[in-house]
Amino acid sequence: MTTIKQVASYAGVSVATVSRVINETGYVHEDTRRKVEAAVKQLNYKPNEVARSLYKKKSRLIGLLLPDITNPYFPLLARGVEDRMQENDFRIIFGNSDEDRQKELDYMDTFTQNNVVGVISSTNDPDADCYAKLKIPVVFLDRTSSDSLSVYADGAYGGRLAAQEMVARGSKQITVLQGPTHIRPAQDRFRGAVEELQQSNITYHVVETTSFSFKDAESWAKELFRKHPDTDGVIASNDIVATAVIHEAHRLGKKIPDDVQIIGFDDIPLSSLLFPPLSTIRQPAYEMGWEAAGLLIQLIEQSQATKSSTPNLHSKILTHSSIQLPVKFIERETTRKVDYHG
Amino acid sequence: MTTIKQVASYAGVSVATVSRVINETGYVHEDTRRKVEAAVKQLNYKPNEVARSLYKKKSRLIGLLLPDITNPYFPLLARGVEDRMQENDFRIIFGNSDEDRQKELDYMDTFTQNNVVGVISSTNDPDADCYAKLKIPVVFLDRTSSDSLSVYADGAYGGRLAAQEMVARGSKQITVLQGPTHIRPAQDRFRGAVEELQQSNITYHVVETTSFSFKDAESWAKELFRKHPDTDGVIASNDIVATAVIHEAHRLGKKIPDDVQIIGFDDIPLSSLLFPPLSTIRQPAYEMGWEAAGLLIQLIEQSQATKSSTPNLHSKILTHSSIQLPVKFIERETTRKVDYHG
DNA sequence: TTGTATGCGTTATCAC
DNA sequence: GTGATAACGCATACAA
């Protein structure tokens, strides 16, 4: 690796001057600039980010912590984050937490030890100590917290919407799969659905579920149709679980959507490829990642500005502006057609 | 952040001593050690990885470059890499290349600028300059190169296997979807399949395809049944493409597997959830990531050893030991049952 | 407009 | 056994 020193001597100037031209800071004569630029090009010089990071106490790295990239919901989030970050010259240190407290802690240590300037985390406990202690901006993704910045979809409304669409399409005996109680967004949508059902005076049952794993979901699907055989509409806690319900319905010889309608949640890429293609409530995962990254970048730039200048009254300061993105009903073929519907 | 200096003064010793105890290098009196350890704990000291990296010219970071984490084949690879790296206290800077040369170059710059100690890349051009110039170990994942270390699945055999199984199950008019020509593993499996078919004296046709996108695949599926309406067996270039073929077969009212058998490639998580569940050639993606990480770690440790000591004749040096992992036929329901088959 | 010198937090070398 | 101190590559305050 060629260093700034080598560039300097090659160009016949001091390191300070080289630094000035590559950072476009301070005055430098046009001729000198050209000499330096030539040297930079000639030696193919790329500044050492580590040295920069050490001196400035801040890097161009951000930390991204997701529960499990293997869960089909997360790749889109990750991609949204990466694209926006890449555009703004930030790189990503990535980790899976498995929703495990210890792994989460470890990664937060990793992040701080590497001088990351911000983190995006999809955690079940945004109020955990390790986040409060962080002295850099944090944005919570897909997980809400009362007093931290976060980007999430409108789960409660999504739940209502699922219930509305199901009722509008004629289901009378609806079973709702609750979703893991420790995952806030799962509970939001569950509550939304139940509220709507209650207001509509529809008979409904609830089956408790404790994970989003397909394997577990298969047994809940069985339980569902065993305990509530008259079910003619299932609101699943997410698309994976909905998939298991579809399978079980097939197995029982039930016609979808004539005997039973099914609505999922998320709209993961898989959903449109199922048979029948799954009607679901879409969370705009890519956009969520994108927005979270944008918010974080804003916070990062803000915190730099705050430190270096006197408070600027003209620039609006972000203190608590979480972003809630809209969800949308995606009508496919596990729900019946309905005339009035646009 | 607390620094080594603070720990030193808190413990009443010099920074050198603190460094010795945290790195377990050199002599240090038992009492001193205890004092330092207490200070470390008290102040919750965590060494600054950036400063370490600057001094030692090597970090605990590795670079991972994948085409697109949004493609369902890659999350498992990534997870395999992450798990193994995490176990060995390496962290990951992650990026998507979109198979775009420029993005690839940019990420290689990022990696070197951040002092990563190794990179794992899934590139179409392992012989590209940017890899040759790298002075750190590189392992190519899922992409082969004649003279670089790589971890990949036995694509040629996978192709043969697909053809064998299809023939053994009675297909007489087989169509093979070729897969993108610029993606080496796609061509390996294609050639394998074609060779097997030729040896078996089976009539077959080839439909060219240029991507793995589902959207494109839909039109190739149409083309396939239009040009070769007698097709009673399809060997798809991967599971995504196979999915499109299933859809088209449904649309045409063809019975699967009675009218047409379909075999995919990869065994992405989606495949078992399709209807009918897709028979496919499984690549052990998670294991591949895991092995690639293991190989890279070995190379990293080796290169450190080589630098610091005189060549050790007793330790075997890895110069060219690529790892080829076995593929396997996963029998599901897009292929017919056959008696002889164990 | 440019150069010198200092420090960022660590590790390693060398005296003591 | 332990402590100064130089060095890693860079950016900046300050002097010139």
XYZ file of C-alpha atoms (C1' of nucleotides) in Angstrom:
716
model
C 0.000 0.000 0.000
C 1.282 3.401 -0.885
C 1.114 6.012 1.858
C 0.578 9.730 1.911
C 4.251 10.120 2.645
C 5.238 8.385 -0.561
C 2.844 10.519 -2.527
C 4.298 13.586 -0.889
C 7.869 12.773 -1.733
C 6.935 11.686 -5.248
C 5.210 14.999 -5.790
C 7.940 16.925 -4.048
C 5.660 18.439 -1.422
C 4.822 17.812 2.216
C 2.248 15.363 3.502
C 0.164 18.284 4.708
C -0.218 19.518 1.180
C -1.192 16.115 -0.101
C -3.740 15.872 2.663
C -5.107 19.239 1.669
C -5.675 18.305 -1.917
C -7.235 14.918 -1.295
C -9.554 16.350 1.335
C -10.147 19.606 -0.517
C -9.453 21.540 2.639
C -7.406 24.722 2.891
C -5.632 26.586 0.149
C -3.349 24.965 -2.358
C -1.865 26.404 -5.489
C -3.265 25.185 -8.762
C 0.129 23.949 -9.953
C 0.779 22.122 -6.708
C -2.611 20.508 -6.876
C -1.902 19.172 -10.293
C 1.426 17.767 -9.235
C -0.172 16.026 -6.301
C -3.037 14.698 -8.317
C -0.596 13.300 -10.807
C 1.330 11.600 -8.047
C -1.850 10.185 -6.548
C -2.835 8.764 -9.873
C 0.621 7.536 -10.695
C 1.040 5.683 -7.420
C -2.607 4.665 -7.313
C -2.850 6.114 -3.841
C -5.911 5.343 -1.715
C -6.007 6.869 1.762
C -5.776 4.403 4.598
C -9.195 4.465 6.201
C -7.878 2.978 9.400
C -5.445 5.815 10.008
C -8.151 8.305 9.176
C -10.538 6.616 11.513
C -8.022 6.625 14.333
C -7.254 10.294 13.973
C -10.792 11.511 13.481
C -12.319 9.072 15.909
C -14.881 8.202 13.350
C -14.948 5.908 10.373
C -17.070 5.484 7.272
C -18.468 2.268 8.670
C -21.865 1.570 10.095
C -23.062 -1.507 11.940
C -26.030 -3.522 10.735
C -27.491 -6.141 13.021
C -30.317 -8.353 11.817
C -31.848 -11.386 13.495
C -31.087 -13.816 10.684
C -30.327 -13.046 7.065
C -31.557 -16.546 6.287
C -35.091 -15.545 7.140
C -36.508 -14.413 3.794
C -37.844 -11.199 5.210
C -34.442 -9.719 5.983
C -32.457 -9.755 2.759
C -34.612 -7.002 1.320
C -34.149 -4.868 4.405
C -30.416 -5.437 4.220
C -30.303 -4.544 0.564
C -32.205 -1.333 1.133
C -29.714 -0.365 3.795
C -26.710 -1.320 1.731
C -27.807 0.528 -1.374
C -28.408 3.778 0.434
C -25.233 3.486 2.460
C -23.153 2.660 -0.573
C -24.484 5.736 -2.339
C -23.289 7.817 0.565
C -19.905 6.137 0.828
C -20.610 4.250 3.989
C -19.749 0.567 4.349
C -21.385 -2.028 6.478
C -20.209 -4.353 9.171
C -22.898 -6.973 9.194
C -23.989 -9.490 11.791
C -26.791 -11.891 12.673
C -28.062 -11.779 16.232
C -30.389 -14.785 16.259
C -32.310 -12.597 18.687
C -29.736 -13.656 21.219
C -28.872 -11.100 23.844
C -25.250 -12.100 24.099
C -24.621 -11.974 20.381
C -26.238 -8.596 20.331
C -23.935 -7.337 23.044
C -20.916 -8.780 21.311
C -21.768 -7.052 18.094
C -22.315 -3.736 19.804
C -18.830 -4.089 21.257
C -17.484 -4.934 17.842
C -19.156 -1.893 16.395
C -17.798 0.520 18.960
C -14.346 -1.021 18.880
C -14.274 -0.414 15.162
C -15.362 3.205 15.406
C -18.549 2.763 13.446
C -20.443 6.036 13.168
C -23.910 4.613 13.496
C -25.865 1.412 13.808
C -29.054 -0.010 12.429
C -30.512 -2.790 14.488
C -33.530 -4.981 14.333
C -33.750 -5.969 17.954
C -36.538 -7.092 20.217
C -35.354 -4.845 22.970
C -34.514 -1.373 21.715
C -34.454 -0.125 25.281
C -31.623 -2.441 26.203
C -28.658 -0.980 27.948
C -26.222 -1.649 25.164
C -28.111 0.758 22.912
C -28.582 3.427 25.542
C -24.865 3.416 26.244
C -23.931 3.871 22.608
C -22.629 7.347 21.904
C -23.433 7.146 18.244
C -26.746 7.360 16.420
C -28.905 4.246 16.350
C -31.907 3.535 14.187
C -34.153 0.612 14.948
C -35.446 -1.178 11.946
C -38.693 -3.096 11.861
C -38.828 -2.850 15.650
C -40.444 0.024 17.443
C -39.404 1.744 20.590
C -41.214 4.478 22.433
C -38.290 6.810 22.682
C -35.781 5.895 20.055
C -35.660 6.546 16.360
C -37.061 3.744 14.312
C -38.372 2.786 10.938
C -41.223 0.350 10.831
C -44.393 -0.522 9.011
C -47.854 0.193 10.286
C -48.480 -3.199 11.801
C -51.682 -2.338 13.636
C -53.267 -1.040 10.481
C -51.933 -4.038 8.597
C -53.741 -6.300 11.019
C -56.978 -4.344 10.653
C -56.616 -4.456 6.907
C -56.159 -8.215 6.881
C -59.298 -8.598 8.964
C -61.277 -6.167 6.837
C -60.369 -7.830 3.589
C -61.124 -11.242 4.963
C -64.529 -10.172 6.252
C -65.323 -8.293 3.067
C -64.641 -11.521 1.205
C -67.129 -13.458 3.257
C -65.243 -15.400 5.925
C -67.404 -15.930 8.999
C -65.229 -18.146 11.176
C -61.848 -16.600 11.321
C -58.815 -17.924 13.109
C -55.969 -15.603 13.893
C -52.454 -16.890 14.478
C -51.039 -14.709 17.151
C -47.314 -14.595 16.444
C -44.488 -14.512 18.977
C -45.345 -12.314 21.934
C -41.820 -11.020 22.297
C -41.793 -9.550 18.813
C -43.480 -6.213 18.933
C -44.527 -5.859 15.293
C -46.109 -9.311 15.420
C -48.210 -8.193 18.348
C -49.174 -4.933 16.688
C -50.624 -6.684 13.717
C -52.295 -9.264 15.893
C -53.986 -6.615 17.987
C -55.011 -4.712 14.902
C -56.673 -7.782 13.463
C -58.459 -8.667 16.673
C -59.739 -5.148 17.185
C -61.176 -5.080 13.734
C -62.794 -8.461 14.177
C -64.377 -7.423 17.438
C -65.793 -4.277 15.927
C -67.207 -6.265 13.066
C -68.843 -8.730 15.401
C -67.242 -11.647 13.686
C -66.623 -14.966 15.386
C -62.931 -15.558 15.693
C -60.449 -17.777 17.448
C -56.849 -17.315 18.335
C -54.074 -19.862 18.071
C -50.913 -18.980 19.887
C -47.640 -19.329 18.063
C -44.187 -18.685 19.365
C -41.895 -18.449 16.377
C -41.768 -17.762 12.661
C -40.114 -21.032 11.772
C -41.753 -23.081 9.065
C -41.265 -26.286 10.965
C -43.089 -25.008 14.032
C -45.697 -23.425 11.828
C -46.632 -26.793 10.388
C -47.798 -28.039 13.752
C -49.720 -24.875 14.524
C -51.452 -25.238 11.200
C -52.512 -28.734 12.195
C -53.626 -27.525 15.600
C -55.590 -24.747 13.971
C -57.732 -26.999 11.811
C -58.085 -29.574 14.568
C -59.285 -27.168 17.227
C -61.288 -24.981 14.907
C -62.447 -27.178 12.034
C -65.064 -24.672 10.913
C -62.443 -22.053 10.172
C -63.058 -20.463 6.802
C -60.474 -17.728 7.076
C -56.955 -17.646 8.488
C -55.001 -14.546 9.315
C -51.419 -15.708 9.653
C -48.729 -13.927 11.579
C -46.475 -13.828 8.563
C -45.999 -15.368 5.146
C -43.976 -18.319 6.350
C -46.712 -19.321 8.728
C -49.288 -18.697 6.015
C -47.372 -21.069 3.779
C -47.658 -23.803 6.353
C -51.378 -23.155 6.548
C -51.700 -23.476 2.801
C -49.902 -26.806 2.931
C -52.098 -28.106 5.697
C -55.241 -26.952 3.912
C -54.110 -28.845 0.824
C -53.475 -31.895 2.901
C -56.956 -31.752 4.353
C -58.422 -31.385 0.906
C -59.755 -27.910 1.568
C -60.203 -25.650 -1.416
C -58.403 -22.333 -1.286
C -59.956 -19.781 -1.236
C -63.433 -21.340 -1.496
C -63.330 -23.371 1.717
C -60.783 -21.270 3.494
C -59.190 -17.935 2.774
C -55.676 -17.194 3.915
C -53.902 -13.886 4.365
C -50.240 -13.624 5.240
C -48.030 -10.744 6.294
C -44.808 -9.323 4.819
C -44.997 -10.204 1.151
C -41.678 -11.947 0.995
C -40.552 -12.904 -2.509
C -41.712 -16.456 -1.980
C -45.330 -15.465 -1.533
C -46.154 -14.774 -5.136
C -44.615 -18.086 -6.175
C -46.726 -20.298 -3.981
C -49.694 -22.220 -5.157
C -52.037 -20.595 -4.940
C -50.162 -17.309 -4.835
C -50.574 -15.871 -1.377
C -52.684 -12.820 -0.628
C -50.836 -10.853 1.980
C -50.221 -7.557 3.690
C -47.138 -6.082 2.160
C -44.470 -4.452 4.239
C -42.186 -2.384 2.037
C -39.037 -4.060 3.275
C -36.594 -2.596 0.788
C -37.922 0.891 1.374
C -37.737 0.388 5.101
C -34.050 -0.442 4.873
C -33.548 2.480 2.554
C -35.317 4.902 4.872
C -33.531 3.623 7.935
C -30.219 4.222 6.220
C -31.299 7.691 5.183
C -32.375 8.548 8.682
C -29.141 7.267 10.128
C -27.084 9.254 7.668
C -28.997 12.354 8.618
C -28.322 11.724 12.268
C -24.664 11.128 11.609
C -24.257 14.336 9.684
C -26.201 16.167 12.324
C -24.071 14.926 15.152
C -20.937 16.009 13.302
C -22.391 19.435 12.681
C -23.499 19.844 16.274
C -20.077 19.063 17.549
C -18.143 21.331 15.262
C -20.307 24.432 15.080
C -22.448 26.462 17.388
C -26.065 25.318 17.307
C -27.571 26.390 14.043
C -31.124 27.525 14.499
C -31.906 27.314 10.850
C -31.230 23.643 10.441
C -33.989 21.535 11.829
C -32.736 19.123 14.409
C -34.003 15.591 14.349
C -34.755 14.553 17.859
C -37.532 12.107 17.510
C -38.780 11.501 14.047
C -39.475 7.863 13.578
C -40.720 6.827 10.207
C -43.782 4.681 9.809
C -44.285 3.239 6.369
C -47.649 2.230 4.969
C -48.673 -1.359 4.433
C -50.846 -2.525 1.600
C -53.104 -5.435 0.835
C -51.738 -7.516 -2.006
C -54.597 -9.415 -3.522
C -53.595 -12.733 -4.955
C -55.359 -16.066 -4.982
C -55.764 -17.224 -1.420
C -58.597 -14.745 -1.038
C -61.858 -14.583 -2.964
C -62.649 -11.909 -5.482
C -65.051 -9.247 -4.376
C -66.899 -6.875 -6.657
C -66.765 -3.582 -4.875
C -63.090 -3.870 -4.500
C -60.907 -1.625 -6.712
C -14.404 5.181 25.294
C -11.786 4.351 27.825
C -8.235 3.995 26.546
C -5.282 1.899 27.520
C -3.751 5.018 29.039
C -6.634 5.454 31.428
C -6.471 1.833 32.412
C -2.759 2.230 33.044
C -3.065 5.218 35.280
C -6.030 3.702 37.102
C -3.982 0.599 37.800
C -0.852 2.587 38.563
C 1.242 0.965 35.860
C 2.459 1.858 32.391
C 0.574 1.300 29.170
C 3.162 -1.258 28.193
C 2.202 -3.402 31.111
C -1.470 -3.125 30.380
C -0.788 -4.114 26.810
C 1.146 -7.118 28.074
C -1.656 -8.419 30.183
C -4.432 -7.942 27.676
C -2.373 -9.568 24.965
C -0.844 -12.178 27.233
C 2.548 -11.379 25.852
C 5.736 -11.079 27.880
C 6.225 -11.410 31.584
C 4.084 -9.688 34.149
C 3.957 -10.228 37.879
C 0.896 -11.975 39.190
C -0.010 -9.057 41.474
C 0.365 -6.563 38.676
C -1.758 -8.679 36.425
C -4.520 -8.694 38.945
C -4.397 -4.946 39.404
C -4.602 -4.434 35.687
C -7.396 -6.906 35.239
C -9.345 -5.168 37.947
C -8.841 -1.837 36.243
C -9.901 -3.259 32.912
C -13.061 -4.614 34.443
C -13.744 -1.513 36.478
C -13.426 0.835 33.536
C -15.015 -1.645 31.143
C -12.055 -1.281 28.855
C -12.235 -2.663 25.331
C -9.176 -2.237 23.120
C -9.629 0.076 20.176
C -9.500 -2.174 17.140
C -8.720 0.718 14.861
C -5.520 1.623 16.663
C -4.555 -2.013 16.738
C -5.246 -2.359 13.083
C -3.171 0.688 12.255
C -0.179 -0.496 14.168
C -0.286 -4.116 13.135
C -1.348 -3.395 9.576
C -3.996 -6.019 9.928
C -7.463 -6.059 11.390
C -9.947 -8.693 12.497
C -12.133 -7.861 9.543
C -12.728 -9.806 6.386
C -14.537 -8.706 3.256
C -17.492 -10.620 1.882
C -18.750 -9.790 -1.579
C -21.845 -11.494 -2.950
C -23.774 -10.744 -6.133
C -27.073 -9.991 -4.423
C -28.197 -10.994 -0.971
C -31.738 -10.663 -2.244
C -31.290 -13.704 -4.431
C -32.486 -16.573 -2.233
C -29.417 -18.640 -2.886
C -27.021 -16.277 -1.134
C -28.323 -15.786 2.387
C -27.327 -19.319 3.315
C -23.841 -18.843 1.936
C -23.532 -15.612 3.875
C -24.742 -17.219 7.047
C -22.263 -20.035 6.747
C -19.475 -17.527 6.373
C -20.654 -15.362 9.218
C -21.069 -18.206 11.669
C -17.603 -19.557 11.126
C -16.009 -16.134 11.149
C -17.817 -15.106 14.286
C -16.582 -18.228 16.035
C -13.064 -17.194 15.175
C -13.503 -13.578 16.175
C -13.517 -12.168 12.706
C -16.108 -9.647 11.599
C -17.474 -9.039 8.165
C -17.666 -6.051 5.893
C -20.403 -7.024 3.520
C -21.328 -5.832 0.052
C -23.461 -6.683 -2.973
C -21.763 -6.513 -6.342
C -24.737 -7.008 -8.673
C -22.096 -8.730 -10.778
C -21.024 -5.249 -11.728
C -17.341 -4.788 -12.397
C -17.184 -1.294 -11.007
C -18.913 -2.176 -7.751
C -16.564 -5.078 -7.393
C -13.563 -2.814 -7.811
C -14.970 -0.303 -5.369
C -15.473 -2.932 -2.743
C -11.979 -4.309 -3.182
C -10.705 -0.799 -2.570
C -12.897 -0.522 0.483
C -11.583 -3.795 1.769
C -7.945 -2.900 1.381
C -8.449 0.597 2.715
C -9.888 -0.925 5.830
C -7.070 -3.388 6.334
C -9.203 -6.488 6.006
C -7.129 -9.635 6.369
C -8.918 -11.688 3.779
C -11.802 -11.679 1.340
C -14.432 -14.093 0.206
C -15.930 -13.281 -3.129
C -18.489 -14.776 -5.389
C -17.422 -13.220 -8.640
C -17.764 -14.174 -12.271
C -14.186 -13.296 -12.956
C -11.836 -14.665 -10.327
C -8.910 -13.923 -12.589
C -9.658 -10.226 -12.610
C -6.860 -7.857 -11.877
C -8.316 -6.569 -8.649
C -7.988 -10.001 -7.092
C -4.532 -10.690 -8.398
C -3.323 -7.412 -6.956
C -4.672 -8.149 -3.516
C -1.912 -8.927 -1.071
C -4.212 -10.807 1.260
C -5.771 -14.231 0.965
C -8.856 -14.579 -1.221
C -11.269 -17.441 -1.413
C -13.752 -17.653 -4.228
C -17.112 -18.939 -3.239
C -19.450 -20.727 -5.601
C -17.284 -19.601 -8.479
C -14.352 -21.620 -9.709
C -11.039 -20.473 -10.969
C -8.255 -22.535 -12.362
C -5.548 -21.152 -10.180
C -7.101 -19.631 -7.136
C -8.522 -21.139 -4.015
C -12.205 -21.697 -4.174
C -15.096 -23.507 -2.627
C -17.791 -24.716 -4.924
C -20.198 -27.545 -5.532
C -19.734 -30.271 -8.100
C -21.814 -28.668 -10.799
C -20.871 -31.028 -13.613
C -21.874 -34.036 -11.583
C -25.021 -32.210 -10.495
C -25.965 -31.767 -14.116
C -25.326 -35.450 -14.872
C -27.340 -36.413 -11.859
C -30.295 -34.319 -12.919
C -30.201 -35.947 -16.336
C -29.827 -39.459 -14.909
C -32.714 -39.085 -12.523
C -34.912 -37.617 -15.178
C -34.144 -40.415 -17.613
C -34.519 -43.078 -14.943
C -37.969 -41.701 -14.288
C -39.004 -42.076 -17.869
C -38.739 -38.717 -19.593
C -38.021 -39.120 -23.311
C -38.151 -35.577 -24.585
C -36.038 -33.493 -22.353
C -35.446 -29.783 -22.549
C -32.483 -28.261 -20.796
C -32.426 -24.616 -19.838
C -28.901 -23.515 -20.346
C -28.342 -20.775 -17.793
C -26.260 -17.640 -18.190
C -23.082 -18.306 -20.121
C -21.017 -15.904 -18.050
C -21.695 -17.809 -14.862
C -19.306 -20.681 -14.677
C -21.199 -22.997 -12.325
C -24.305 -22.646 -14.486
C -22.301 -23.828 -17.467
C -20.765 -26.711 -15.551
C -24.118 -28.128 -14.651
C -25.424 -27.512 -18.141
C -22.535 -29.378 -19.718
C -22.890 -32.193 -17.231
C -26.521 -32.626 -18.102
C -25.945 -32.517 -21.822
C -23.090 -35.037 -21.676
C -25.216 -37.458 -19.751
C -28.098 -37.031 -22.157
C -25.874 -37.650 -25.140
C -24.458 -40.798 -23.621
C -27.950 -42.039 -22.889
C -29.062 -41.384 -26.440
C -31.987 -39.329 -25.296
C -33.622 -36.685 -27.442
C -33.095 -33.307 -25.915
C -33.392 -29.654 -26.723
C -31.699 -26.627 -25.297
C -33.279 -23.288 -24.505
C -30.867 -20.472 -23.899
C -31.391 -18.296 -20.880
C -29.363 -15.318 -19.802
C -30.247 -14.615 -16.194
C -31.643 -16.146 -13.045
C -34.394 -13.596 -12.613
C -37.879 -14.951 -12.147
C -39.357 -12.385 -14.465
C -37.099 -13.378 -17.337
C -37.601 -17.016 -16.497
C -41.322 -16.723 -17.083
C -40.784 -15.913 -20.728
C -38.245 -18.667 -21.223
C -40.730 -21.079 -19.733
C -43.275 -19.976 -22.298
C -40.725 -20.228 -25.079
C -39.795 -23.691 -23.913
C -43.279 -25.141 -24.202
C -43.970 -23.256 -27.396
C -40.868 -24.425 -29.233
C -40.804 -27.897 -27.759
C -44.384 -28.806 -26.966
C -43.554 -32.486 -26.614
C -41.220 -31.850 -23.718
C -41.880 -34.283 -20.905
C -38.909 -33.343 -18.754
C -37.274 -30.021 -17.926
C -33.854 -29.579 -16.394
C -33.806 -26.022 -15.165
C -30.700 -23.971 -14.579
C -31.728 -23.244 -11.017
C -34.701 -23.362 -8.689
C -35.981 -19.912 -9.565
C -36.148 -20.847 -13.198
C -37.688 -24.190 -12.289
C -40.373 -22.323 -10.395
C -41.262 -20.357 -13.480
C -41.493 -23.623 -15.408
C -43.850 -25.057 -12.811
C -46.054 -22.002 -13.136
C -46.146 -22.216 -16.885
C -46.890 -25.926 -16.779
C -49.825 -25.230 -14.488
C -51.032 -22.538 -16.806
C -50.943 -24.923 -19.751
C -52.849 -27.514 -17.778
C -49.954 -29.963 -17.769
C -49.828 -32.433 -14.915
C -46.650 -32.483 -12.862
C -44.914 -34.911 -12.838
C -47.119 -37.100 -15.058
C -47.035 -34.930 -18.167
C -43.783 -33.206 -17.419
C -41.083 -33.722 -14.850
C -39.063 -30.812 -13.571
C -35.725 -30.741 -11.788
C -34.195 -27.580 -10.408
C -30.785 -26.747 -9.023
C -29.699 -25.292 -5.673
C -32.422 -26.344 -3.275
C -33.164 -22.892 -1.998
C -35.543 -22.777 0.966
C -38.411 -21.889 -1.312
C -38.195 -25.131 -3.248
C -39.765 -27.389 -0.682
C -42.653 -24.972 -0.239
C -43.756 -24.877 -3.832
C -46.634 -26.836 -5.214
C -45.748 -29.417 -6.037
C -42.589 -29.370 -3.939
C -39.651 -29.152 -6.302
C -37.262 -32.014 -6.926
C -33.837 -30.497 -7.247
C -30.098 -30.916 -7.063
C -29.032 -29.633 -3.705
C -25.968 -27.490 -3.288
C -24.953 -27.366 0.348
C -24.921 -23.584 0.500
C -24.491 -23.149 4.219
C -21.646 -25.641 4.299
C -20.030 -23.949 1.351
C -19.973 -20.653 3.211
C -18.712 -22.403 6.301
C -15.910 -24.135 4.414
C -14.904 -21.012 2.553
C -14.571 -19.187 5.849
C -12.549 -22.039 7.306
C -10.230 -22.101 4.349
C -9.749 -18.364 4.496
C -8.976 -18.462 8.183
C -6.385 -21.112 7.549
C -4.795 -18.992 4.872
C -4.777 -15.973 7.112
C -3.097 -17.783 9.948
C -0.658 -19.295 7.533
C 0.350 -15.985 6.058
C 0.953 -14.588 9.528
C 3.078 -17.548 10.437
C 5.059 -17.395 7.243
C 5.910 -13.781 7.809
C 7.007 -14.092 11.385
C 8.932 -17.326 11.439
C 11.335 -19.169 9.253
C 9.534 -21.572 6.950
C 8.325 -24.472 9.014
C 8.659 -27.710 7.130
C 6.404 -29.549 9.484
C 3.305 -27.448 8.917
C 1.653 -28.244 5.648
C 1.368 -25.209 3.478
C -1.827 -24.644 1.602
C -1.007 -23.556 -1.870
C -3.827 -24.834 -3.932
C -6.431 -26.780 -2.137
C -9.806 -25.834 -3.444
C -12.750 -27.554 -1.888
C -15.404 -29.199 -3.965
C -18.537 -30.145 -2.110
C -20.893 -32.896 -3.195
C -24.313 -32.247 -4.593
C -27.286 -34.477 -4.010
C -30.572 -35.259 -5.669
C -33.465 -34.176 -3.502
C -36.480 -36.165 -4.531
C -39.724 -34.313 -4.080
C -42.839 -34.194 -6.190
C -41.960 -32.755 -9.539
C -40.423 -36.066 -10.470
C -42.061 -39.473 -10.697
C -41.418 -42.253 -8.246
C -39.223 -45.058 -9.426
C -38.931 -48.440 -7.820
C -35.271 -49.217 -8.003
C -34.439 -46.003 -6.368
C -33.130 -46.242 -2.792
C 0.344 29.036 -0.054
C 3.205 25.557 2.216
C 5.815 22.831 5.736
C 6.723 21.148 10.634
C 5.217 19.010 14.401
C 1.797 16.758 17.273
C -1.501 13.310 18.498
C -5.157 9.673 17.630
C -4.688 4.361 20.711
C -1.968 0.518 20.164
C 2.014 -2.637 20.151
C 6.835 -3.669 20.319
C 11.642 -2.533 21.166
C 14.735 -1.475 24.186
C 16.699 -0.006 28.314
C 16.493 -0.343 33.283
C 9.274 -7.488 35.633
C 8.512 -2.954 34.185
C 8.475 1.635 31.900
C 9.769 5.120 28.281
C 9.268 5.690 23.590
C 8.982 5.116 18.579
C 6.040 3.910 14.986
C 1.682 2.737 12.318
C -0.818 6.634 8.407
C -3.316 10.419 8.604
C -5.266 15.339 9.570
C -4.712 19.602 11.677
C -2.830 23.714 14.440
C 0.485 26.618 13.911
C 4.563 28.727 12.077
C 6.670 30.453 8.237
